[in-house]
Amino acid sequence: MTTPEPPPRTRRQELAREWMKAVYSTTYVPMSSTEIELYLLDLVDVIADALQAEPFTAAPVAVVGDRMVEAHFTGPDTLQRTVEVLGRTLLFTPELAGVDRLAEKVVAILGTLGARFATAMRLDAFDQQEEIKWALLQAKQGVERTLKVSEARFREVFDASALGIAITDLEGSVVEANEAMATILGGDGDLVGESLLARFHPEDARLLTESYRHVREGVVDRFREQRRLVRSDGEPAWVHLAVSLLRDADGEPAYHVTMVEDVSELHLMQKNLDFLLLHDSLTGLSNRQHFITQLEAVHSRSERGITLYHLDLDSFSLINNGLGHGTGDRLLKQTARRLSAVVADEDAVVARIGGDEFAIVVDNSATSPGVTTMIDLINEELAEPTFVDDRGIALTATIGVLDRPSPEWTVGELLRAANMTLHQAKAKGKRQWLPYDPHEDSRHRTWADIAASMPGALENGEIEVDFQPVVALADRSVIGVAAQLRWGSWGHRQCLELAEETGLSLPIGQWLLRHAGERMADWHADTTLAAVPLHVSLSPMQSRDEDLVGAVKRTLDETGLPVAELRITVNTGAVLTGGSDDNVQVLADSGIRTGLNAFHGGQDELALLTELPVDSVVIAGADVRRLAAEPDRDSVLHNAMTALVSVVHQAGVTVVATGVASEDEADWWAKIGADAAQGDFYAPPLPADEVAGLFARD
């Protein structure tokens, strides 16, 4: 009988184990490692629940610090390792991925945990000190022998304590202080006679003086606070103070007892952790999480409106790949300094929000530069060469600008609009910029919404394959059918564009090929239907698919469609940019007739007719539509197309026109010698059952 597999560990259990491993060697706890892990798992639950609670407050996590001290997790390195483990893992825990402003909440959680841990440690020590102190005081009123013993015990605790202890008169002068107190304050000599009040930090002096007075007047028995004292070298020391009152034999106030714990290192560690969580480690600029918070604050308080600049360094991957990431990092740091210099006189925030992406938000004032001026300043700064190994390297950036958006916009809407504008600017080329266009944004959002739902539509069977006849222009007989995608009201061209946008181009292309191949194989098996070849036009990404040949061969094998009955045209632009010419060659070697689609007739494209084994070209649909819109049949465009058809024929290649919409167009294409055409004039794309009727044998 096999032993059942233990259930998989949850992420919280994994975090508890990492925490246990980190602190196990830092202190002695009378528990086994398993017991420690279970104990810490309870604390992980408290932390995770607090991070997910709404409204958020870090207060519940204070109990974690108490329970760590209660269980004796009090080694010198225990807190540091705890902060390191939690700070590293909480940000990347899947359970917390959806928590809003997670980084800030983690900082607050760790701050509360560290502060409470220190407080619990201090309280534990202070409680022991308090017991000893009162025992000593009571012993002083006892017999001489007990007095001597008590004094000896008091002296031992006083001198050996790691906490600084100072006894001062009611005016603040030091009557007695231990060595630890002198060390904390950075003094080499005796503190007796010195005013402890003079060591209060100027910003804390008033509040501390008032707290001492409340103890002296009996308003409170004692107070405990985190404040700053001034060391002998003038530097501040962050400390936890515990102050109580000693009374004389008549019960009157006589002295203040001040116990001090130096927490400067803990304060510095928390400050550094705050910085690292909210800033980019390379450039020192705000990171994306911090920028979002700052953007929200600036936008909400702005009186004259904000301007948001979203920058992307042009072709930065060439620098990383060509000159190395060290050079790239150096240029990123230089870019951060230069962008900061551009807005040095403005109320602005500069952030690095991606690998080579930066953002600037300016809270506009009466003297703030206009957008065009600011763009010029940015370009001038970036164009200044940075010398690396005696080579001057200058950068350019493409920028999307969102100027004075509505105060009602959320941070998410601001970032989305700026990012969309940046992408539009990048489509225009390098070193371009564009202002936000609400009309273009609306169109883009509609397009993006449809594109995002396309994978689900394909999975749910909402996308279908139609077939459009390919007609011989000489006698208008049907010589083939072109497979066309259809999704609701979206036709083949729009579906291909959406697929290219979403990365669905390759799977949807293979699906189209297989689905159309199956239907064509069924028609060929039907003796009542005439056999015509299947035409499939590929998009740029599909044309470059490394598995294109394999997908075609699998389709032929699985459907039984004869090789001679398949025509595939690849995108001309994809061939020119490389990556698909091998596909053309291998397909042709396999007996599949190939051609070029989206053909415009440039010299580079014409050269392909002699370099590749193609037997047809499909004129770009945009060119066909442009010619149709020109009424003068003797125009330059019409004459150029006439000459192009003749040149293509000289190469032994046939010409196909797509999108022919009228008899006048059909006659013109036939007149200039084009071989075939397809378009709504002959028949629109039809479902398989309807188009099959066009091939019925007489």
PDB file of C-alpha atoms in Angstrom, residues 284-557:
ATOM      1  CA  GLY A 284      17.703  56.589  -7.443  1.00  0.00           C
ATOM      2  CA  LEU A 285      14.542  57.973  -9.040  1.00  0.00           C
ATOM      3  CA  SER A 286      11.099  57.058  -7.799  1.00  0.00           C
ATOM      4  CA  ASN A 287      10.010  53.645  -9.045  1.00  0.00           C
ATOM      5  CA  ARG A 288       6.633  52.946 -10.640  1.00  0.00           C
ATOM      6  CA  GLN A 289       4.843  52.213  -7.335  1.00  0.00           C
ATOM      7  CA  HIS A 290       6.118  55.399  -5.708  1.00  0.00           C
ATOM      8  CA  PHE A 291       5.424  57.456  -8.832  1.00  0.00           C
ATOM      9  CA  ILE A 292       1.796  56.337  -8.840  1.00  0.00           C
ATOM     10  CA  THR A 293       1.398  57.626  -5.282  1.00  0.00           C
ATOM     11  CA  GLN A 294       3.173  60.902  -6.086  1.00  0.00           C
ATOM     12  CA  LEU A 295       1.178  61.383  -9.300  1.00  0.00           C
ATOM     13  CA  GLU A 296      -2.060  60.968  -7.369  1.00  0.00           C
ATOM     14  CA  ALA A 297      -0.945  63.549  -4.783  1.00  0.00           C
ATOM     15  CA  VAL A 298       0.232  66.109  -7.363  1.00  0.00           C
ATOM     16  CA  HIS A 299      -2.896  65.671  -9.490  1.00  0.00           C
ATOM     17  CA  SER A 300      -5.246  66.095  -6.540  1.00  0.00           C
ATOM     18  CA  ARG A 301      -3.611  69.284  -5.227  1.00  0.00           C
ATOM     19  CA  SER A 302      -2.784  70.980  -8.543  1.00  0.00           C
ATOM     20  CA  GLU A 303      -4.429  74.346  -9.142  1.00  0.00           C
ATOM     21  CA  ARG A 304      -3.233  74.983 -12.713  1.00  0.00           C
ATOM     22  CA  GLY A 305      -3.298  71.355 -13.873  1.00  0.00           C
ATOM     23  CA  ILE A 306      -0.528  68.847 -14.404  1.00  0.00           C
ATOM     24  CA  THR A 307       1.399  67.780 -17.483  1.00  0.00           C
ATOM     25  CA  LEU A 308       2.463  64.144 -17.690  1.00  0.00           C
ATOM     26  CA  TYR A 309       5.335  63.131 -19.985  1.00  0.00           C
ATOM     27  CA  HIS A 310       5.867  59.417 -20.738  1.00  0.00           C
ATOM     28  CA  LEU A 311       9.277  58.824 -22.360  1.00  0.00           C
ATOM     29  CA  ASP A 312      10.745  55.757 -24.027  1.00  0.00           C
ATOM     30  CA  LEU A 313      14.428  55.793 -25.050  1.00  0.00           C
ATOM     31  CA  ASP A 314      14.722  54.954 -28.737  1.00  0.00           C
ATOM     32  CA  SER A 315      16.424  51.671 -29.702  1.00  0.00           C
ATOM     33  CA  PHE A 316      18.007  51.327 -26.270  1.00  0.00           C
ATOM     34  CA  SER A 317      18.302  47.572 -26.750  1.00  0.00           C
ATOM     35  CA  LEU A 318      20.969  48.281 -29.384  1.00  0.00           C
ATOM     36  CA  ILE A 319      23.129  49.872 -26.684  1.00  0.00           C
ATOM     37  CA  ASN A 320      22.660  46.979 -24.262  1.00  0.00           C
ATOM     38  CA  ASN A 321      23.255  44.349 -26.918  1.00  0.00           C
ATOM     39  CA  GLY A 322      26.063  46.177 -28.715  1.00  0.00           C
ATOM     40  CA  LEU A 323      27.972  47.984 -25.966  1.00  0.00           C
ATOM     41  CA  GLY A 324      26.940  45.901 -22.964  1.00  0.00           C
ATOM     42  CA  HIS A 325      24.575  46.359 -20.054  1.00  0.00           C
ATOM     43  CA  GLY A 326      27.243  48.208 -18.068  1.00  0.00           C
ATOM     44  CA  THR A 327      27.232  50.982 -20.653  1.00  0.00           C
ATOM     45  CA  GLY A 328      23.438  50.843 -20.752  1.00  0.00           C
ATOM     46  CA  ASP A 329      23.231  51.272 -16.975  1.00  0.00           C
ATOM     47  CA  ARG A 330      25.608  54.224 -17.123  1.00  0.00           C
ATOM     48  CA  LEU A 331      23.455  55.917 -19.763  1.00  0.00           C
ATOM     49  CA  LEU A 332      20.291  55.256 -17.759  1.00  0.00           C
ATOM     50  CA  LYS A 333      21.820  56.977 -14.729  1.00  0.00           C
ATOM     51  CA  GLN A 334      22.937  59.873 -16.913  1.00  0.00           C
ATOM     52  CA  THR A 335      19.434  60.123 -18.385  1.00  0.00           C
ATOM     53  CA  ALA A 336      17.953  60.256 -14.884  1.00  0.00           C
ATOM     54  CA  ARG A 337      20.277  63.131 -13.923  1.00  0.00           C
ATOM     55  CA  ARG A 338      19.543  65.058 -17.111  1.00  0.00           C
ATOM     56  CA  LEU A 339      15.774  64.697 -16.871  1.00  0.00           C
ATOM     57  CA  SER A 340      15.930  65.822 -13.242  1.00  0.00           C
ATOM     58  CA  ALA A 341      17.973  68.847 -14.337  1.00  0.00           C
ATOM     59  CA  VAL A 342      15.346  69.793 -16.949  1.00  0.00           C
ATOM     60  CA  VAL A 343      12.642  70.175 -14.278  1.00  0.00           C
ATOM     61  CA  ALA A 344      14.905  71.325 -11.434  1.00  0.00           C
ATOM     62  CA  ASP A 345      13.071  74.656 -11.201  1.00  0.00           C
ATOM     63  CA  GLU A 346       9.604  73.101 -11.371  1.00  0.00           C
ATOM     64  CA  ASP A 347       7.347  71.356  -8.879  1.00  0.00           C
ATOM     65  CA  ALA A 348       7.888  68.039 -10.621  1.00  0.00           C
ATOM     66  CA  VAL A 349       8.567  64.344 -10.071  1.00  0.00           C
ATOM     67  CA  VAL A 350      10.838  62.255 -12.296  1.00  0.00           C
ATOM     68  CA  ALA A 351      10.573  58.449 -12.189  1.00  0.00           C
ATOM     69  CA  ARG A 352      11.938  55.400 -13.941  1.00  0.00           C
ATOM     70  CA  ILE A 353       8.863  53.270 -14.551  1.00  0.00           C
ATOM     71  CA  GLY A 354      10.310  50.580 -16.805  1.00  0.00           C
ATOM     72  CA  GLY A 355      13.541  49.264 -18.299  1.00  0.00           C
ATOM     73  CA  ASP A 356      14.100  52.238 -20.622  1.00  0.00           C
ATOM     74  CA  GLU A 357      10.937  54.171 -19.779  1.00  0.00           C
ATOM     75  CA  PHE A 358      10.759  57.347 -17.703  1.00  0.00           C
ATOM     76  CA  ALA A 359       7.910  59.573 -16.576  1.00  0.00           C
ATOM     77  CA  ILE A 360       7.769  63.219 -15.545  1.00  0.00           C
ATOM     78  CA  VAL A 361       4.800  64.920 -13.940  1.00  0.00           C
ATOM     79  CA  VAL A 362       4.875  68.715 -13.647  1.00  0.00           C
ATOM     80  CA  ASP A 363       2.519  70.676 -11.425  1.00  0.00           C
ATOM     81  CA  ASN A 364       2.163  73.695 -13.678  1.00  0.00           C
ATOM     82  CA  SER A 365       2.696  77.194 -12.390  1.00  0.00           C
ATOM     83  CA  ALA A 366       2.475  80.601 -14.075  1.00  0.00           C
ATOM     84  CA  THR A 367       6.115  80.284 -15.160  1.00  0.00           C
ATOM     85  CA  SER A 368       6.141  76.621 -16.239  1.00  0.00           C
ATOM     86  CA  PRO A 369       7.396  76.067 -19.815  1.00  0.00           C
ATOM     87  CA  GLY A 370       4.863  75.047 -22.426  1.00  0.00           C
ATOM     88  CA  VAL A 371       4.785  71.489 -23.722  1.00  0.00           C
ATOM     89  CA  THR A 372       6.724  72.289 -26.905  1.00  0.00           C
ATOM     90  CA  THR A 373       9.419  74.105 -24.944  1.00  0.00           C
ATOM     91  CA  MET A 374       9.688  71.255 -22.457  1.00  0.00           C
ATOM     92  CA  ILE A 375      10.019  68.707 -25.266  1.00  0.00           C
ATOM     93  CA  ASP A 376      12.823  70.787 -26.804  1.00  0.00           C
ATOM     94  CA  LEU A 377      14.607  70.987 -23.445  1.00  0.00           C
ATOM     95  CA  ILE A 378      14.373  67.219 -22.974  1.00  0.00           C
ATOM     96  CA  ASN A 379      15.668  66.512 -26.473  1.00  0.00           C
ATOM     97  CA  GLU A 380      18.541  68.980 -26.041  1.00  0.00           C
ATOM     98  CA  GLU A 381      19.621  67.344 -22.777  1.00  0.00           C
ATOM     99  CA  LEU A 382      19.449  63.820 -24.170  1.00  0.00           C
ATOM    100  CA  ALA A 383      21.274  64.829 -27.366  1.00  0.00           C
ATOM    101  CA  GLU A 384      24.339  65.867 -25.367  1.00  0.00           C
ATOM    102  CA  PRO A 385      26.840  63.012 -25.933  1.00  0.00           C
ATOM    103  CA  THR A 386      27.981  60.809 -23.075  1.00  0.00           C
ATOM    104  CA  PHE A 387      31.532  59.608 -23.665  1.00  0.00           C
ATOM    105  CA  VAL A 388      32.175  55.903 -23.144  1.00  0.00           C
ATOM    106  CA  ASP A 389      35.617  54.584 -24.123  1.00  0.00           C
ATOM    107  CA  ASP A 390      36.269  57.778 -26.124  1.00  0.00           C
ATOM    108  CA  ARG A 391      33.006  57.367 -28.008  1.00  0.00           C
ATOM    109  CA  GLY A 392      30.247  59.934 -27.689  1.00  0.00           C
ATOM    110  CA  ILE A 393      26.844  58.296 -27.304  1.00  0.00           C
ATOM    111  CA  ALA A 394      23.725  60.431 -27.594  1.00  0.00           C
ATOM    112  CA  LEU A 395      20.197  59.272 -26.889  1.00  0.00           C
ATOM    113  CA  THR A 396      16.822  60.199 -28.297  1.00  0.00           C
ATOM    114  CA  ALA A 397      13.396  59.603 -26.830  1.00  0.00           C
ATOM    115  CA  THR A 398       9.847  59.244 -28.066  1.00  0.00           C
ATOM    116  CA  ILE A 399       7.359  61.016 -25.815  1.00  0.00           C
ATOM    117  CA  GLY A 400       3.644  60.855 -25.137  1.00  0.00           C
ATOM    118  CA  VAL A 401       2.235  64.003 -23.485  1.00  0.00           C
ATOM    119  CA  LEU A 402      -0.923  64.373 -21.414  1.00  0.00           C
ATOM    120  CA  ASP A 403      -1.414  68.098 -20.789  1.00  0.00           C
ATOM    121  CA  ARG A 404      -3.765  69.374 -18.105  1.00  0.00           C
ATOM    122  CA  PRO A 405      -6.170  66.419 -17.919  1.00  0.00           C
ATOM    123  CA  SER A 406      -9.464  66.690 -16.079  1.00  0.00           C
ATOM    124  CA  PRO A 407      -9.157  66.721 -12.266  1.00  0.00           C
ATOM    125  CA  GLU A 408     -11.716  63.903 -12.265  1.00  0.00           C
ATOM    126  CA  TRP A 409      -9.322  61.472 -13.931  1.00  0.00           C
ATOM    127  CA  THR A 410      -7.924  58.665 -11.807  1.00  0.00           C
ATOM    128  CA  VAL A 411      -4.235  57.776 -11.723  1.00  0.00           C
ATOM    129  CA  GLY A 412      -4.968  54.654 -13.746  1.00  0.00           C
ATOM    130  CA  GLU A 413      -6.627  56.737 -16.476  1.00  0.00           C
ATOM    131  CA  LEU A 414      -3.715  59.193 -16.518  1.00  0.00           C
ATOM    132  CA  LEU A 415      -1.105  56.457 -16.955  1.00  0.00           C
ATOM    133  CA  ARG A 416      -3.163  54.611 -19.558  1.00  0.00           C
ATOM    134  CA  ALA A 417      -3.744  57.730 -21.648  1.00  0.00           C
ATOM    135  CA  ALA A 418      -0.058  58.733 -21.507  1.00  0.00           C
ATOM    136  CA  ASN A 419       1.042  55.218 -22.433  1.00  0.00           C
ATOM    137  CA  MET A 420      -1.401  55.058 -25.335  1.00  0.00           C
ATOM    138  CA  THR A 421      -0.135  58.412 -26.627  1.00  0.00           C
ATOM    139  CA  LEU A 422       3.460  57.186 -26.341  1.00  0.00           C
ATOM    140  CA  HIS A 423       2.678  54.126 -28.442  1.00  0.00           C
ATOM    141  CA  GLN A 424       1.052  56.311 -31.082  1.00  0.00           C
ATOM    142  CA  ALA A 425       4.150  58.505 -31.165  1.00  0.00           C
ATOM    143  CA  LYS A 426       6.408  55.436 -31.489  1.00  0.00           C
ATOM    144  CA  ALA A 427       4.414  54.341 -34.523  1.00  0.00           C
ATOM    145  CA  LYS A 428       5.506  57.577 -36.242  1.00  0.00           C
ATOM    146  CA  GLY A 429       9.213  56.803 -35.805  1.00  0.00           C
ATOM    147  CA  LYS A 430      12.107  57.800 -33.540  1.00  0.00           C
ATOM    148  CA  ARG A 431      12.450  61.093 -31.624  1.00  0.00           C
ATOM    149  CA  GLN A 432       8.753  61.835 -32.071  1.00  0.00           C
ATOM    150  CA  TRP A 433       6.208  63.221 -29.629  1.00  0.00           C
ATOM    151  CA  LEU A 434       2.443  63.492 -29.629  1.00  0.00           C
ATOM    152  CA  PRO A 435      -0.122  65.197 -27.404  1.00  0.00           C
ATOM    153  CA  TYR A 436      -3.051  63.199 -26.107  1.00  0.00           C
ATOM    154  CA  ASP A 437      -5.946  62.993 -28.597  1.00  0.00           C
ATOM    155  CA  PRO A 438      -9.268  62.010 -26.987  1.00  0.00           C
ATOM    156  CA  HIS A 439     -10.804  60.952 -30.314  1.00  0.00           C
ATOM    157  CA  GLU A 440      -7.854  58.723 -31.157  1.00  0.00           C
ATOM    158  CA  ASP A 441      -7.926  57.423 -27.592  1.00  0.00           C
ATOM    159  CA  SER A 442     -11.579  56.434 -27.943  1.00  0.00           C
ATOM    160  CA  ARG A 443     -10.832  54.619 -31.196  1.00  0.00           C
ATOM    161  CA  HIS A 444      -7.798  52.917 -29.691  1.00  0.00           C
ATOM    162  CA  ARG A 445      -9.713  51.810 -26.576  1.00  0.00           C
ATOM    163  CA  THR A 446     -12.463  50.310 -28.723  1.00  0.00           C
ATOM    164  CA  TRP A 447      -9.871  48.527 -30.832  1.00  0.00           C
ATOM    165  CA  ALA A 448      -7.951  47.328 -27.739  1.00  0.00           C
ATOM    166  CA  ASP A 449     -11.143  46.067 -26.093  1.00  0.00           C
ATOM    167  CA  ILE A 450     -12.012  44.031 -29.174  1.00  0.00           C
ATOM    168  CA  ALA A 451      -8.445  42.777 -29.537  1.00  0.00           C
ATOM    169  CA  ALA A 452      -8.340  41.665 -25.900  1.00  0.00           C
ATOM    170  CA  SER A 453     -11.479  39.565 -26.368  1.00  0.00           C
ATOM    171  CA  MET A 454     -10.277  37.889 -29.556  1.00  0.00           C
ATOM    172  CA  PRO A 455      -8.566  34.865 -27.903  1.00  0.00           C
ATOM    173  CA  GLY A 456     -11.800  34.066 -26.059  1.00  0.00           C
ATOM    174  CA  ALA A 457     -13.782  34.461 -29.260  1.00  0.00           C
ATOM    175  CA  LEU A 458     -11.542  31.962 -31.035  1.00  0.00           C
ATOM    176  CA  GLU A 459     -11.827  29.526 -28.133  1.00  0.00           C
ATOM    177  CA  ASN A 460     -15.633  29.866 -28.050  1.00  0.00           C
ATOM    178  CA  GLY A 461     -16.082  29.328 -31.796  1.00  0.00           C
ATOM    179  CA  GLU A 462     -17.205  32.905 -32.515  1.00  0.00           C
ATOM    180  CA  ILE A 463     -14.648  33.328 -35.310  1.00  0.00           C
ATOM    181  CA  GLU A 464     -15.606  31.626 -38.566  1.00  0.00           C
ATOM    182  CA  VAL A 465     -14.046  30.923 -41.944  1.00  0.00           C
ATOM    183  CA  ASP A 466     -15.793  32.208 -45.075  1.00  0.00           C
ATOM    184  CA  PHE A 467     -14.757  31.624 -48.654  1.00  0.00           C
ATOM    185  CA  GLN A 468     -14.616  34.193 -51.474  1.00  0.00           C
ATOM    186  CA  PRO A 469     -14.372  33.133 -55.123  1.00  0.00           C
ATOM    187  CA  VAL A 470     -11.239  33.966 -57.096  1.00  0.00           C
ATOM    188  CA  VAL A 471     -12.326  34.772 -60.674  1.00  0.00           C
ATOM    189  CA  ALA A 472     -10.402  34.625 -63.961  1.00  0.00           C
ATOM    190  CA  LEU A 473     -10.720  38.088 -65.508  1.00  0.00           C
ATOM    191  CA  ALA A 474     -10.675  36.735 -69.064  1.00  0.00           C
ATOM    192  CA  ASP A 475     -13.968  34.806 -68.814  1.00  0.00           C
ATOM    193  CA  ARG A 476     -15.030  35.424 -65.187  1.00  0.00           C
ATOM    194  CA  SER A 477     -14.945  31.730 -64.372  1.00  0.00           C
ATOM    195  CA  VAL A 478     -14.273  30.663 -60.773  1.00  0.00           C
ATOM    196  CA  ILE A 479     -10.694  29.378 -60.557  1.00  0.00           C
ATOM    197  CA  GLY A 480     -10.342  29.150 -56.780  1.00  0.00           C
ATOM    198  CA  VAL A 481     -11.616  30.235 -53.377  1.00  0.00           C
ATOM    199  CA  ALA A 482      -9.836  32.434 -50.848  1.00  0.00           C
ATOM    200  CA  ALA A 483     -10.197  31.520 -47.154  1.00  0.00           C
ATOM    201  CA  GLN A 484     -11.354  34.575 -45.181  1.00  0.00           C
ATOM    202  CA  LEU A 485     -11.745  35.133 -41.436  1.00  0.00           C
ATOM    203  CA  ARG A 486     -14.978  36.616 -40.105  1.00  0.00           C
ATOM    204  CA  TRP A 487     -15.835  37.671 -36.571  1.00  0.00           C
ATOM    205  CA  GLY A 488     -19.238  39.256 -36.352  1.00  0.00           C
ATOM    206  CA  SER A 489     -19.064  42.406 -38.472  1.00  0.00           C
ATOM    207  CA  TRP A 490     -15.260  42.280 -38.670  1.00  0.00           C
ATOM    208  CA  GLY A 491     -13.896  41.042 -41.970  1.00  0.00           C
ATOM    209  CA  HIS A 492     -10.700  39.258 -42.917  1.00  0.00           C
ATOM    210  CA  ARG A 493      -8.408  42.300 -43.001  1.00  0.00           C
ATOM    211  CA  GLN A 494      -9.549  43.566 -39.602  1.00  0.00           C
ATOM    212  CA  CYS A 495      -9.272  40.090 -38.063  1.00  0.00           C
ATOM    213  CA  LEU A 496      -5.684  39.750 -39.274  1.00  0.00           C
ATOM    214  CA  GLU A 497      -4.794  43.191 -37.895  1.00  0.00           C
ATOM    215  CA  LEU A 498      -6.328  42.301 -34.519  1.00  0.00           C
ATOM    216  CA  ALA A 499      -4.500  38.980 -34.472  1.00  0.00           C
ATOM    217  CA  GLU A 500      -1.180  40.697 -35.221  1.00  0.00           C
ATOM    218  CA  GLU A 501      -1.881  43.152 -32.370  1.00  0.00           C
ATOM    219  CA  THR A 502      -2.651  40.478 -29.781  1.00  0.00           C
ATOM    220  CA  GLY A 503      -0.032  37.879 -30.708  1.00  0.00           C
ATOM    221  CA  LEU A 504      -2.794  35.524 -31.832  1.00  0.00           C
ATOM    222  CA  SER A 505      -1.640  35.675 -35.436  1.00  0.00           C
ATOM    223  CA  LEU A 506       0.229  32.355 -35.503  1.00  0.00           C
ATOM    224  CA  PRO A 507      -2.393  30.134 -33.842  1.00  0.00           C
ATOM    225  CA  ILE A 508      -5.283  31.732 -35.732  1.00  0.00           C
ATOM    226  CA  GLY A 509      -3.366  31.358 -39.009  1.00  0.00           C
ATOM    227  CA  GLN A 510      -2.797  27.653 -38.400  1.00  0.00           C
ATOM    228  CA  TRP A 511      -6.439  27.261 -37.347  1.00  0.00           C
ATOM    229  CA  LEU A 512      -7.608  28.982 -40.551  1.00  0.00           C
ATOM    230  CA  LEU A 513      -5.379  26.764 -42.684  1.00  0.00           C
ATOM    231  CA  ARG A 514      -6.585  23.548 -41.042  1.00  0.00           C
ATOM    232  CA  HIS A 515     -10.270  24.513 -40.997  1.00  0.00           C
ATOM    233  CA  ALA A 516     -10.267  25.665 -44.633  1.00  0.00           C
ATOM    234  CA  GLY A 517      -8.278  22.595 -45.668  1.00  0.00           C
ATOM    235  CA  GLU A 518     -10.860  20.288 -44.099  1.00  0.00           C
ATOM    236  CA  ARG A 519     -13.733  21.965 -45.978  1.00  0.00           C
ATOM    237  CA  MET A 520     -11.854  21.944 -49.275  1.00  0.00           C
ATOM    238  CA  ALA A 521     -10.992  18.251 -48.833  1.00  0.00           C
ATOM    239  CA  ASP A 522     -14.707  17.535 -48.303  1.00  0.00           C
ATOM    240  CA  TRP A 523     -15.576  19.418 -51.511  1.00  0.00           C
ATOM    241  CA  HIS A 524     -12.936  17.567 -53.504  1.00  0.00           C
ATOM    242  CA  ALA A 525     -14.368  14.272 -52.270  1.00  0.00           C
ATOM    243  CA  ASP A 526     -17.851  15.319 -53.475  1.00  0.00           C
ATOM    244  CA  THR A 527     -18.146  14.272 -57.122  1.00  0.00           C
ATOM    245  CA  THR A 528     -20.995  16.728 -57.676  1.00  0.00           C
ATOM    246  CA  LEU A 529     -18.636  19.686 -57.081  1.00  0.00           C
ATOM    247  CA  ALA A 530     -15.850  20.900 -59.352  1.00  0.00           C
ATOM    248  CA  ALA A 531     -12.410  20.883 -57.735  1.00  0.00           C
ATOM    249  CA  VAL A 532     -10.868  24.350 -57.364  1.00  0.00           C
ATOM    250  CA  PRO A 533      -7.719  25.281 -55.419  1.00  0.00           C
ATOM    251  CA  LEU A 534      -7.709  26.897 -51.978  1.00  0.00           C
ATOM    252  CA  HIS A 535      -6.011  30.300 -51.706  1.00  0.00           C
ATOM    253  CA  VAL A 536      -4.619  31.346 -48.309  1.00  0.00           C
ATOM    254  CA  SER A 537      -3.022  34.787 -47.778  1.00  0.00           C
ATOM    255  CA  LEU A 538      -0.721  35.092 -44.765  1.00  0.00           C
ATOM    256  CA  SER A 539      -0.107  38.109 -42.547  1.00  0.00           C
ATOM    257  CA  PRO A 540       3.437  39.388 -41.831  1.00  0.00           C
ATOM    258  CA  MET A 541       3.787  37.411 -38.597  1.00  0.00           C
ATOM    259  CA  GLN A 542       2.310  34.274 -40.129  1.00  0.00           C
ATOM    260  CA  SER A 543       4.688  34.605 -43.097  1.00  0.00           C
ATOM    261  CA  ARG A 544       7.668  34.604 -40.711  1.00  0.00           C
ATOM    262  CA  ASP A 545       6.406  31.640 -38.667  1.00  0.00           C
ATOM    263  CA  GLU A 546       9.256  29.145 -38.284  1.00  0.00           C
ATOM    264  CA  ASP A 547       6.692  26.344 -38.119  1.00  0.00           C
ATOM    265  CA  LEU A 548       4.822  27.472 -41.241  1.00  0.00           C
ATOM    266  CA  VAL A 549       6.079  24.635 -43.442  1.00  0.00           C
ATOM    267  CA  GLY A 550       5.356  22.082 -40.711  1.00  0.00           C
ATOM    268  CA  ALA A 551       1.836  23.466 -40.189  1.00  0.00           C
ATOM    269  CA  VAL A 552       1.103  23.305 -43.936  1.00  0.00           C
ATOM    270  CA  LYS A 553       2.353  19.723 -44.232  1.00  0.00           C
ATOM    271  CA  ARG A 554       0.348  18.646 -41.167  1.00  0.00           C
ATOM    272  CA  THR A 555      -2.774  20.208 -42.677  1.00  0.00           C
ATOM    273  CA  LEU A 556      -2.267  18.372 -45.971  1.00  0.00           C
ATOM    274  CA  ASP A 557      -1.604  15.069 -44.188  1.00  0.00           C
TER     275      ASP A 557
END
